[in-house]
XYZ file of C-alpha atoms in Angstrom:
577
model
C 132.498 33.470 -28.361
C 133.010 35.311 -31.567
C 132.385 38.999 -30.862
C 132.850 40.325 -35.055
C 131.075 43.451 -36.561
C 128.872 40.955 -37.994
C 127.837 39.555 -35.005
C 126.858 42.740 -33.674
C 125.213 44.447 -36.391
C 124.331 41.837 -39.333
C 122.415 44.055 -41.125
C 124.738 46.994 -41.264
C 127.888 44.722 -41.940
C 125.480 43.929 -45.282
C 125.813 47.912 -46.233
C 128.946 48.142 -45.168
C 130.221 45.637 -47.235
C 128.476 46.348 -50.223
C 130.077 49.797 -50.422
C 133.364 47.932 -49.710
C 133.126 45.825 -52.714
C 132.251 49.106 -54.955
C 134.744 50.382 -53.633
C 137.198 47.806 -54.532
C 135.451 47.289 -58.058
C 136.447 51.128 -58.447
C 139.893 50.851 -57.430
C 140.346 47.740 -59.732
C 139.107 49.748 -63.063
C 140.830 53.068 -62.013
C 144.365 51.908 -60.869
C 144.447 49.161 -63.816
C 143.771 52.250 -66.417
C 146.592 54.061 -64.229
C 149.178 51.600 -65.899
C 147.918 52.163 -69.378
C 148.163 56.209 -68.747
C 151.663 55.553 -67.673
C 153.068 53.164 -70.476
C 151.804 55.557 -72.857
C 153.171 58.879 -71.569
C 156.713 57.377 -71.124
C 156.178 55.748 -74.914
C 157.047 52.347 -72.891
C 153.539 50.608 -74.362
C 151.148 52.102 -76.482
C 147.855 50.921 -77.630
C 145.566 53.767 -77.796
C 145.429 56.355 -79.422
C 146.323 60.196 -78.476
C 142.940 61.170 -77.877
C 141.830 58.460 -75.849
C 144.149 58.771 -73.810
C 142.056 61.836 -72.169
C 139.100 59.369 -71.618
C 141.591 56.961 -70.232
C 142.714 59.890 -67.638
C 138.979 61.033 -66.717
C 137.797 57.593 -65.885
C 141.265 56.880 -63.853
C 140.492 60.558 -62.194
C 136.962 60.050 -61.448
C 137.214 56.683 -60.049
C 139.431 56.359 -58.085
C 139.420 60.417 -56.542
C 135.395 60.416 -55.924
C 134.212 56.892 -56.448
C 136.930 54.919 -54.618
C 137.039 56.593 -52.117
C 134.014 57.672 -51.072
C 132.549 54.446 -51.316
C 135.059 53.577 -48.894
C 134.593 56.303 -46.034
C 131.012 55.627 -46.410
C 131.523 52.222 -45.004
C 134.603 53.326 -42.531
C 131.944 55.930 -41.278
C 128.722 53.661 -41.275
C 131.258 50.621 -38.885
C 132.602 54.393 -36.452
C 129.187 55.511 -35.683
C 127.264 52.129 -35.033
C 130.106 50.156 -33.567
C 130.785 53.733 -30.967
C 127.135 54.414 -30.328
C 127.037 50.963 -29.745
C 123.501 50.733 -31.444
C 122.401 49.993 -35.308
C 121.253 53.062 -37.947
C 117.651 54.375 -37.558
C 116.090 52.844 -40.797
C 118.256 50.333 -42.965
C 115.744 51.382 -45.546
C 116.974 54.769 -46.087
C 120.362 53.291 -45.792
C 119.720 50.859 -49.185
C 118.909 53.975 -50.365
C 121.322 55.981 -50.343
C 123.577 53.608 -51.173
C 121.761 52.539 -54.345
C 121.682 56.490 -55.410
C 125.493 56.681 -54.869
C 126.206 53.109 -57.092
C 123.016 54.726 -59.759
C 125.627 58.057 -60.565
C 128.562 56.325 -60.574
C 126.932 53.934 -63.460
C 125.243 56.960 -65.342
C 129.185 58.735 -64.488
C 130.805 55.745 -65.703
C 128.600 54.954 -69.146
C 129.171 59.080 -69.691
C 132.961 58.411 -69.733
C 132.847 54.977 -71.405
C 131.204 56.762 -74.661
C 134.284 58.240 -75.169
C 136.019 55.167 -76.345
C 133.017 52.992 -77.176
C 131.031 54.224 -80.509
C 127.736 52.463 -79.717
C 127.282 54.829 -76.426
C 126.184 58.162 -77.597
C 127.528 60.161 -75.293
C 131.082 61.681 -74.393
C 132.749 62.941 -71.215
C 136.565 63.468 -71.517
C 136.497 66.642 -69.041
C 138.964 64.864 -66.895
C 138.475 64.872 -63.138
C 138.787 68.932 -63.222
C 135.324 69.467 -64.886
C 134.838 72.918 -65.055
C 134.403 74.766 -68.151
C 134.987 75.141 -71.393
C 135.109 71.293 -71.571
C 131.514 70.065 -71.972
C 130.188 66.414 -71.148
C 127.242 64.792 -71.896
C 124.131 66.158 -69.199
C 124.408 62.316 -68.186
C 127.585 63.220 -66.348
C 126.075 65.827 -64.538
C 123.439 64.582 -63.530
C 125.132 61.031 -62.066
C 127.531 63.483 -60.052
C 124.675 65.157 -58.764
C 123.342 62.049 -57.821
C 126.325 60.701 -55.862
C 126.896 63.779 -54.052
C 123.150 63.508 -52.687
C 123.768 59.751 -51.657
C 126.629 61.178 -49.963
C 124.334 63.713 -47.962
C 121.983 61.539 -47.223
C 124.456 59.308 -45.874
C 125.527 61.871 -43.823
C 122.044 62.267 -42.246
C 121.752 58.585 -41.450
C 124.482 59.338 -39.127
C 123.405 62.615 -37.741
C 120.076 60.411 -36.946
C 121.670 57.532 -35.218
C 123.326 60.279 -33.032
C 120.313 61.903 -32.293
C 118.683 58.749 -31.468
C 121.768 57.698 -28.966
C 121.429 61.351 -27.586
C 118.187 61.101 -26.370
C 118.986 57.923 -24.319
C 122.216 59.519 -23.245
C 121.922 62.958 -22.987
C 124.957 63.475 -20.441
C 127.395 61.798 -22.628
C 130.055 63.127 -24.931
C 130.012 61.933 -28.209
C 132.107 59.185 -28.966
C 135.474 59.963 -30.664
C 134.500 57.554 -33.976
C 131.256 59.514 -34.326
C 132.783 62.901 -33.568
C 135.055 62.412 -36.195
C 132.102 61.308 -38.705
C 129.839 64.213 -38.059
C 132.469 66.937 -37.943
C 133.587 65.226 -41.681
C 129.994 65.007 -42.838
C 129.646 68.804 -41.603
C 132.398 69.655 -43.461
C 131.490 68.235 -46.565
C 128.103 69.751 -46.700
C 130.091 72.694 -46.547
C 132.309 72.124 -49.361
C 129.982 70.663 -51.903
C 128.048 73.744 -51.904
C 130.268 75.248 -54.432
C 130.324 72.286 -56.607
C 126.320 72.242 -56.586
C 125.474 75.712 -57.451
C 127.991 75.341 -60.327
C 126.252 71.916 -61.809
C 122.721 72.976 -60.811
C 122.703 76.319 -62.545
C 125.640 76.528 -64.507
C 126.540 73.517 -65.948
C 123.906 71.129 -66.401
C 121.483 73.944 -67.987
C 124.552 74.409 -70.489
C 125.037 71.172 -71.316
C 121.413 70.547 -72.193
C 121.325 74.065 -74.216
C 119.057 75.888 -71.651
C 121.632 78.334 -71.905
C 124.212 79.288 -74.601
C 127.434 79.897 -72.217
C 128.901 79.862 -68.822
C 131.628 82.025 -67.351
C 134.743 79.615 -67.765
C 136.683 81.152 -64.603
C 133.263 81.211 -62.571
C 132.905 77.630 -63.083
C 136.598 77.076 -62.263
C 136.349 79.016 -59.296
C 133.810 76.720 -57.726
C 135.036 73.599 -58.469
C 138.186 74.571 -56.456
C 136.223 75.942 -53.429
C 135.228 71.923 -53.623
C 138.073 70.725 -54.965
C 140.497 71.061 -52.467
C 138.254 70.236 -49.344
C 137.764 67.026 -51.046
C 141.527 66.172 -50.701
C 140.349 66.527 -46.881
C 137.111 64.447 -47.172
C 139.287 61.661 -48.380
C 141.518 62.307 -45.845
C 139.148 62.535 -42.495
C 138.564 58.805 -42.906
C 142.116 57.697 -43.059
C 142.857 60.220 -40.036
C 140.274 58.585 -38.480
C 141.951 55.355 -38.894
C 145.283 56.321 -37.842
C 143.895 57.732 -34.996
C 141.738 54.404 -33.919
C 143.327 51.859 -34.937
C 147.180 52.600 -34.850
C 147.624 52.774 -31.420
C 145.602 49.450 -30.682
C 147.300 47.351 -33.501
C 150.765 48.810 -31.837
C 149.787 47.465 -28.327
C 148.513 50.813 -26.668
C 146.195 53.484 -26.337
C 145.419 56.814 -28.198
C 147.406 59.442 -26.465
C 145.055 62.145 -26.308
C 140.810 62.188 -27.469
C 141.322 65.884 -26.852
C 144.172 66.801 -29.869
C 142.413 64.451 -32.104
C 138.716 66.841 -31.525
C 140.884 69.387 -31.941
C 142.151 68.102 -35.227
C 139.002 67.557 -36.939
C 137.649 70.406 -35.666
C 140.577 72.561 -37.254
C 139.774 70.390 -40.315
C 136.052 71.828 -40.438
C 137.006 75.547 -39.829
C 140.166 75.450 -42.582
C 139.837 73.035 -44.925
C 136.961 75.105 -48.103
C 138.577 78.810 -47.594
C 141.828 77.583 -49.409
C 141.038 76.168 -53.066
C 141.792 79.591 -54.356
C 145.654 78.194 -54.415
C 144.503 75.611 -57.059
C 144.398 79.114 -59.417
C 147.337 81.466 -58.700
C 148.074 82.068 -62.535
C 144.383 82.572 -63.322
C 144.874 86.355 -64.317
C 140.798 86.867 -63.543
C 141.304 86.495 -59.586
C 143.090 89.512 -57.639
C 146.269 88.683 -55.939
C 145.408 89.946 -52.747
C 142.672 86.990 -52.864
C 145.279 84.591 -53.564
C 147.487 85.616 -51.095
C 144.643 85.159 -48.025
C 144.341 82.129 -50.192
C 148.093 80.698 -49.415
C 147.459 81.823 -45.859
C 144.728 80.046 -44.886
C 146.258 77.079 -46.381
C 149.404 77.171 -44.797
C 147.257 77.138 -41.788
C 146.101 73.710 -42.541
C 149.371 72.586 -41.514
C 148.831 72.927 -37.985
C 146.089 69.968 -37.530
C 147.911 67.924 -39.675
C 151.236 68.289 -37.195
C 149.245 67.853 -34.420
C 148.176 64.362 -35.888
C 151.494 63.735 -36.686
C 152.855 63.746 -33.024
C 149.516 62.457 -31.567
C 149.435 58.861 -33.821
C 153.291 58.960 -33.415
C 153.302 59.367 -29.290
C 150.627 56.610 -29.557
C 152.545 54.136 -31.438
C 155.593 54.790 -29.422
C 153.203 54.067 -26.259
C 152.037 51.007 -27.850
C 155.919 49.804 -28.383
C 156.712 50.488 -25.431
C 154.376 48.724 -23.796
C 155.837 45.698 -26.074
C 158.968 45.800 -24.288
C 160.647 48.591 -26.684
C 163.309 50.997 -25.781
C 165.787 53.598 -25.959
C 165.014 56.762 -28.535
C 163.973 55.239 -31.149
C 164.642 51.562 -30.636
C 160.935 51.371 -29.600
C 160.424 51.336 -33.368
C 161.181 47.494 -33.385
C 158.677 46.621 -31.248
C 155.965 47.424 -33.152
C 154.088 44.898 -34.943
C 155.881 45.107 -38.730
C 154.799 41.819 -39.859
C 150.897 43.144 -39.696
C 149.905 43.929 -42.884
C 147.194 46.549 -41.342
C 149.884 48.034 -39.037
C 152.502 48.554 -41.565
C 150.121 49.414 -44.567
C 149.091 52.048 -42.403
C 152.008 53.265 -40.923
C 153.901 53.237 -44.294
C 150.989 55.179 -45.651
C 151.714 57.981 -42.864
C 155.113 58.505 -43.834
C 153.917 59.239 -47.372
C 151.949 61.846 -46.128
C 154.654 63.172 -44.215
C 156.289 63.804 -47.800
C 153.531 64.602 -49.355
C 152.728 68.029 -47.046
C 156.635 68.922 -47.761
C 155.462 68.907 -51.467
C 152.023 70.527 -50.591
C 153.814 73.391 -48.897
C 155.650 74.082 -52.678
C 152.044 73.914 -53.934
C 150.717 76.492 -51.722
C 153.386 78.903 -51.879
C 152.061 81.633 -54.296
C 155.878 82.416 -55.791
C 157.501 78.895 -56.052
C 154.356 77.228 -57.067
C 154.836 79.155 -60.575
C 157.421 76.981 -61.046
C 155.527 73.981 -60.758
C 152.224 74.273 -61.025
C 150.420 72.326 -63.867
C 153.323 70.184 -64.282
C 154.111 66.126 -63.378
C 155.048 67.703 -60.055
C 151.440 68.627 -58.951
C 150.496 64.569 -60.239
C 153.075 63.127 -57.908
C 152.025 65.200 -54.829
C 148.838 64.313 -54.855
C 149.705 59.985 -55.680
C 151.153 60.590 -52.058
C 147.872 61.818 -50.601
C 145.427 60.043 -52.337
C 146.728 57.367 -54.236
C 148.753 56.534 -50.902
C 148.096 58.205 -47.769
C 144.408 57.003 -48.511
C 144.681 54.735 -50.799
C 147.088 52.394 -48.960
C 145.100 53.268 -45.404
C 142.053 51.734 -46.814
C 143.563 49.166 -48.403
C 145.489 48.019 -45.297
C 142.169 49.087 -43.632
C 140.787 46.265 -45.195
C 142.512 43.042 -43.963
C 140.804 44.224 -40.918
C 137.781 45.385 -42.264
C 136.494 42.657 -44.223
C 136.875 39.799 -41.847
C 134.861 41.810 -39.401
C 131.799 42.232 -41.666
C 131.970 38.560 -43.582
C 133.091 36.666 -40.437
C 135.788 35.373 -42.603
C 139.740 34.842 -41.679
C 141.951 36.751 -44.236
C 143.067 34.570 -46.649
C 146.852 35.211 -46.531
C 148.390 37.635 -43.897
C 152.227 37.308 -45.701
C 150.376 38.130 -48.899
C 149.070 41.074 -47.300
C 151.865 42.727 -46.154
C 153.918 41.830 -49.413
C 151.118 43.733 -51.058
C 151.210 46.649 -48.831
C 155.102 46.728 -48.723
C 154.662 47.062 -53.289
C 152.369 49.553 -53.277
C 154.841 51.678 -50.757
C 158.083 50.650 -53.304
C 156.483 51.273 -55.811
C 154.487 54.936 -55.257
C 158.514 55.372 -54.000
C 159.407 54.684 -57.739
C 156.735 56.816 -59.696
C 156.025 60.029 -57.281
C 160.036 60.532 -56.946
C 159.792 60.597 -60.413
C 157.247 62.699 -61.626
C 158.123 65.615 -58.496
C 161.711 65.532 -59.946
C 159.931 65.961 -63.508
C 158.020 68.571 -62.477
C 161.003 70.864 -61.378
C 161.893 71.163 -65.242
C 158.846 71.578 -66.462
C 157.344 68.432 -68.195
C 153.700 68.957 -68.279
C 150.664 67.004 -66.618
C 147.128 66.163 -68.256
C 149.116 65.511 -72.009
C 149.580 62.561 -73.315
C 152.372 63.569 -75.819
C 154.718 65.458 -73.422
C 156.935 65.045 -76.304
C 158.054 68.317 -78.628
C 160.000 68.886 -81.920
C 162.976 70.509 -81.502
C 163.161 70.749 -77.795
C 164.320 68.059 -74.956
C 163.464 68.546 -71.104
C 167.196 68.908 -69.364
C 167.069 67.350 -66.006
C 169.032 68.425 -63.506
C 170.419 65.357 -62.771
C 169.575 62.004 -64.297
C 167.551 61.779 -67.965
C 164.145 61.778 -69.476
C 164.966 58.023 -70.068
C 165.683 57.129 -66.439
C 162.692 59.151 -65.390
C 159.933 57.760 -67.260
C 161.909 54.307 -66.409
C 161.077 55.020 -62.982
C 157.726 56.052 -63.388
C 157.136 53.094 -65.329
C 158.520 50.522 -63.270
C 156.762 52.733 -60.029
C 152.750 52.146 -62.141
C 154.087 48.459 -63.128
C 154.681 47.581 -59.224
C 151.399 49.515 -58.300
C 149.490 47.279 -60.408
C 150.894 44.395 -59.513
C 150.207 45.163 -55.668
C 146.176 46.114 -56.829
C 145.980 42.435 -57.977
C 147.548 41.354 -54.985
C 145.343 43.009 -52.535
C 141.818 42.200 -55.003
C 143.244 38.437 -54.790
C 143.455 38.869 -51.119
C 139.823 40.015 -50.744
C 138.209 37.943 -52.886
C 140.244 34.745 -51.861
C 138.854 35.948 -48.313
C 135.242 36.593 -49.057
C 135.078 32.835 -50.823
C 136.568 30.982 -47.831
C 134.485 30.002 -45.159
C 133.006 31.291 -41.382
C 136.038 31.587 -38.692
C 135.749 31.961 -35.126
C 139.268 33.480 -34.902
C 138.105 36.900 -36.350
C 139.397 39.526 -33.726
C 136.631 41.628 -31.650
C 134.841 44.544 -32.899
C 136.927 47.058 -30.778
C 139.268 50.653 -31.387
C 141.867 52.068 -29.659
C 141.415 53.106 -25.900
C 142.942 56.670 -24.891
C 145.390 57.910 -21.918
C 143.440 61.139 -22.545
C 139.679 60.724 -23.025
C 137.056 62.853 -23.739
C 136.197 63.501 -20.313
C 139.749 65.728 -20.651
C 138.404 67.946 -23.557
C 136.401 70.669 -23.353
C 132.734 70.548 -23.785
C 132.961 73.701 -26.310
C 134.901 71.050 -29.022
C 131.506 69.050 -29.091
C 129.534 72.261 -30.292
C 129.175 71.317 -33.432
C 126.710 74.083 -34.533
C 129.715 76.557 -33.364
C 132.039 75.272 -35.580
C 129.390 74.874 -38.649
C 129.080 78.510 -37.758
C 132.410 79.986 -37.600
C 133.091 78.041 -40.453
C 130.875 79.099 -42.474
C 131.563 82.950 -41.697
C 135.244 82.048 -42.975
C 134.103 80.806 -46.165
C 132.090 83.360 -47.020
C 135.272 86.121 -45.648
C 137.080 84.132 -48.150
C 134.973 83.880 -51.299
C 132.489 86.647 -51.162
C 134.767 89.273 -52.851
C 136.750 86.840 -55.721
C 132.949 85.285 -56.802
C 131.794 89.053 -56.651
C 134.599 90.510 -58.749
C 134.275 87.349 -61.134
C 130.903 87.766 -61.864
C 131.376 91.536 -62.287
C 133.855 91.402 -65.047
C 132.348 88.098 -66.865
C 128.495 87.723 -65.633
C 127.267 84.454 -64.396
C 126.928 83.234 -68.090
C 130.023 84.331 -69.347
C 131.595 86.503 -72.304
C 130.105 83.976 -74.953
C 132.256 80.999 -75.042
C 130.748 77.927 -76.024
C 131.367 74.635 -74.600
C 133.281 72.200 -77.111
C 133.632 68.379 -76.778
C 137.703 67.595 -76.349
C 139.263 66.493 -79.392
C 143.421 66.009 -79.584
C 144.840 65.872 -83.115
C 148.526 65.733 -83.639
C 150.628 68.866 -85.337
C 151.007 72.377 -83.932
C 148.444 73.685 -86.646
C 145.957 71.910 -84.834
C 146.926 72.825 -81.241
C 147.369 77.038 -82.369
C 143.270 76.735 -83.824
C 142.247 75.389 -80.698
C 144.410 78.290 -78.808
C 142.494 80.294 -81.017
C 138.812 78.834 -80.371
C 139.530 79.135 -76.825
C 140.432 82.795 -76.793
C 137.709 83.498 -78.763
């Protein structure tokens, strides 16, 4: 007998799918306008012109960073908590709700952007994904990020209630490691979109609707970052969560330890908002004593991602092993390579593993002036989020989507050709633009071409660089179509009974092994709340001091790029003024 997602929770499988498919409708848009950012920056293909090219870059931002992916975790999160509680959500009602609020911003988010390019919307929003101040968009674009981020809370409730509701029939219990991770995550993020609230809610929004005349640029700036790096975690948690509970069963074993992984997310709550301060170490207004707690709190954020490191790798060794692998690392052929959900997922580890020896550059306050707001910064974070996620979920999915349709995959080999692109591929383009980045060829431009001067690589040339990243966006869209082809090629075909059961990874180590103290999640909230406010109390204090909550005057101007340096020294000057 069939024993699916879908068979055990028809109803949520409905939800969860829907905010699979937007999602996936996300990705699709996002990653194809990826290509036509790349083809125009290496002058391979162009057919729009310079200033579009920032609307272009906001909608690829925005997409795929916020509305890809959170779509995503809501659905990985919704399938953790049910299928470990064992028991539905409270009210499916609420759920729809939420949901619809989320898909409602996105589409007021989207239109906002969309105006920049199409005359007959009147309304702009080329702020790129970074959308502090002075760049103004339409209020429209507000106000649908407003109401995403409240879909997301309220999402994050409908869990906290389903684990209320399991509590009070099993008050003894400790809480399953799926839903630990989930709450924990959802904590987190309450935490972290604080900053980005205040900052829209009285800042922002008023200013854009011409409540008020001005906004303090670096204020604004300041508490986009305190959200804007946590998010990078937020996307993150989910795949994490994956690695952690599905890796070891798709190798053939068992989580090595519930315990670490607690620990983990745990470290993620406390460490992951006291750090976005290194997103501005050559913003003159911020003291450098506050950057460097800045750099050390975020080189603490290492630890819980090594610990993950050996845990998932001990477990997939385990799982090998108990495959019939051997020797030191001959194990590593027993695992299950021709699994498009295994090797997506394992691949997408190893990107990570490169991407924190790039992070590490970024945190560092001295070596990160040499490559901080340059290509460099753009290929670090295609390994975390446009692979370490990106590929996770996608390879996520070949599991994910049979379970809550009750539909085979349509074409395994496709899936793992797919998977094994996207990894070539990301190879191609991120090599390329960290390499770029060490000389100095600048991100969010879409003429990083100048008269008179050439960028002098080290080794190699400009030409075989933007080759690279060329052929690297080329292969990256050609795996996207793969993988939509896949899904909807799977969601047409018809009911299977050979779907695989509903089930994650068992442990060697379970939670009866860990102490109690890691499930007190109101201890944690605590603490890390007192280290947020240790961290930002003084910079927001000293920013508001020398430029007020509203600012020294500056008034918000819609983005406009015009070619010639006349042009680009009178908006130095508007700027400044």
């Amino acid at each position: 007998m069939r024993n699916a997602y879908v068979d055990q929770f028809p109803a949520e499988a409905k939800v969860i799918k829907a905010a699979f498919w937007s999602s996936f409708l996300a990705l699709a848009i996002g990653g194809s306008l990826g290509l036509l950012q790349a083809l125009h920056r290496t002058d391979v293909l162009r057919i729009m012109e310079a200033p579009d090219y920032y609307t272009v870059l906001t909608a690829h931002g925005v997409l795929l960073a916020i509305t890809f992916t959170i779509f995503f975790l809501v659905g990985i999160f919704t399938w953790g908590v049910t299928t470990s509680l064992d028991r539905g959500l409270v009210d499916l009602r609420f759920t729809w709700g939420w949901y619809a609020m989320m898909v409602v911003g996105t589409v007021l988010v989207g239109v906002s952007i969309l105006g920049g390019v199409v005359d007959a919307i009147p309304m702009n929003a080329d702020v790129l994904f970074t959308f502090y101040a002075p760049l103004q968009p339409h209020p429209a674009f507000y106000v649908g990020l407003v109401l995403f981020v409240v879909g997301t809370w309220l999402a994050g409730a409908d869990w906290f209630r389903t684990w209320l509701a399991w509590r009070s029939d099993n008050p003894d219990e400790r809480i399953p490691l799926p839903t630990f991770m989930a709450l924990t995550t959802t904590l987190f993020w309450y935490l972290c979109t604080l900053g980005v609230a205040l900052s829209i809610l009285l800042l922002l929004l008023p200013w854009s609707l011409g409540i008020v005349d001005s906004v303090n640029p670096l204020l604004t700036r300041t508490l986009f970052w305190y959200f804007g790096h946590a998010v990078v975690y937020f996307w993150l948690m989910p795949a994490y969560m994956l690695w952690y509970v599905m890796l070891p069963k798709l190798s053939g074993g068992k989580l090595f330890s519930d315990p670490l992984a607690r620990v983990v997310f745990v470290l993620f709550l406390l460490l992951s908002t006291p750090t976005g301060i290194h997103h501005q170490y050559l913003d003159p207004g911020i003291a450098e004593g506050y950057k460097f707690i800045a750099m050390t709190n975020t080189m603490f954020l290492l630890l819980p991602s090594l610990l993950t490191a050996f845990t998932v790798v001990a477990s997939m060794e385990h799982g090998a092993r108990q495959r019939g692998g051997t020797g030191y690392l001959g194990w590593l052929k027993a695992l299950p390579w021709r699994d498009p959900v295994f090797t997506g997922m394992a691949l997408a580890g190893l990107m990570f593993a490169a991407a924190g020896f790039s992070g590490m550059i970024n945190a560092g306050m001295n070596i990160n002036y040499l490559v901080h707001n340059t290509w460099w910064i753009v290929g670090h974070f295609h390994l975390t989020v446009g692979t370490a996620v990106a590929l996770t979920f996608m390879a996520a999915a070949y599991w994910f989507i049979p379970q809550v349709t009750g539909k085979e995959l349509w074409n395994r080999s496709l899936g793992l050709v797919q998977v094994l692109v996207w990894f070539v591929g990301m190879t191609f383009m991120s090599n390329a633009m960290h390499r770029s980045g060490l000389f100095g060829v600048p991100r969010r431009t879409a003429e990083p071409q100048y008269e008179n001067f050439a960028f002098e690589p080290a080794a190699g040339s400009m030409g075989e660089i933007n080759a690279q990243v060329a052929l690297g966006a080329t292969l990256l869209t050609v795996s996207l179509a793969l993988f939509l082809l896949n899904m909807v090629m799977t969601s047409l075909g018809g009911s299977s009974d050979e779907i695989p059961d509903n089930t994650y990874a068992e442990t060697l180590s379970g939670p009866e092994d860990a102490p109690v103290v890691l499930d007190n999640l109101k201890l944690w909230t605590a603490i890390a709340t007192v280290l947020v406010i240790f961290a930002y109390t003084l910079p927001l204090a000293s920013i508001i001091d020398a430029g007020g909550l509203f600012g020294p005057g500056i008034d918000g101007f819609q983005l406009a790029i015009e070619a010639g340096p006349a042009f680009v020294l009178e908006s130095v000057r508007e700027v400044i003024a």
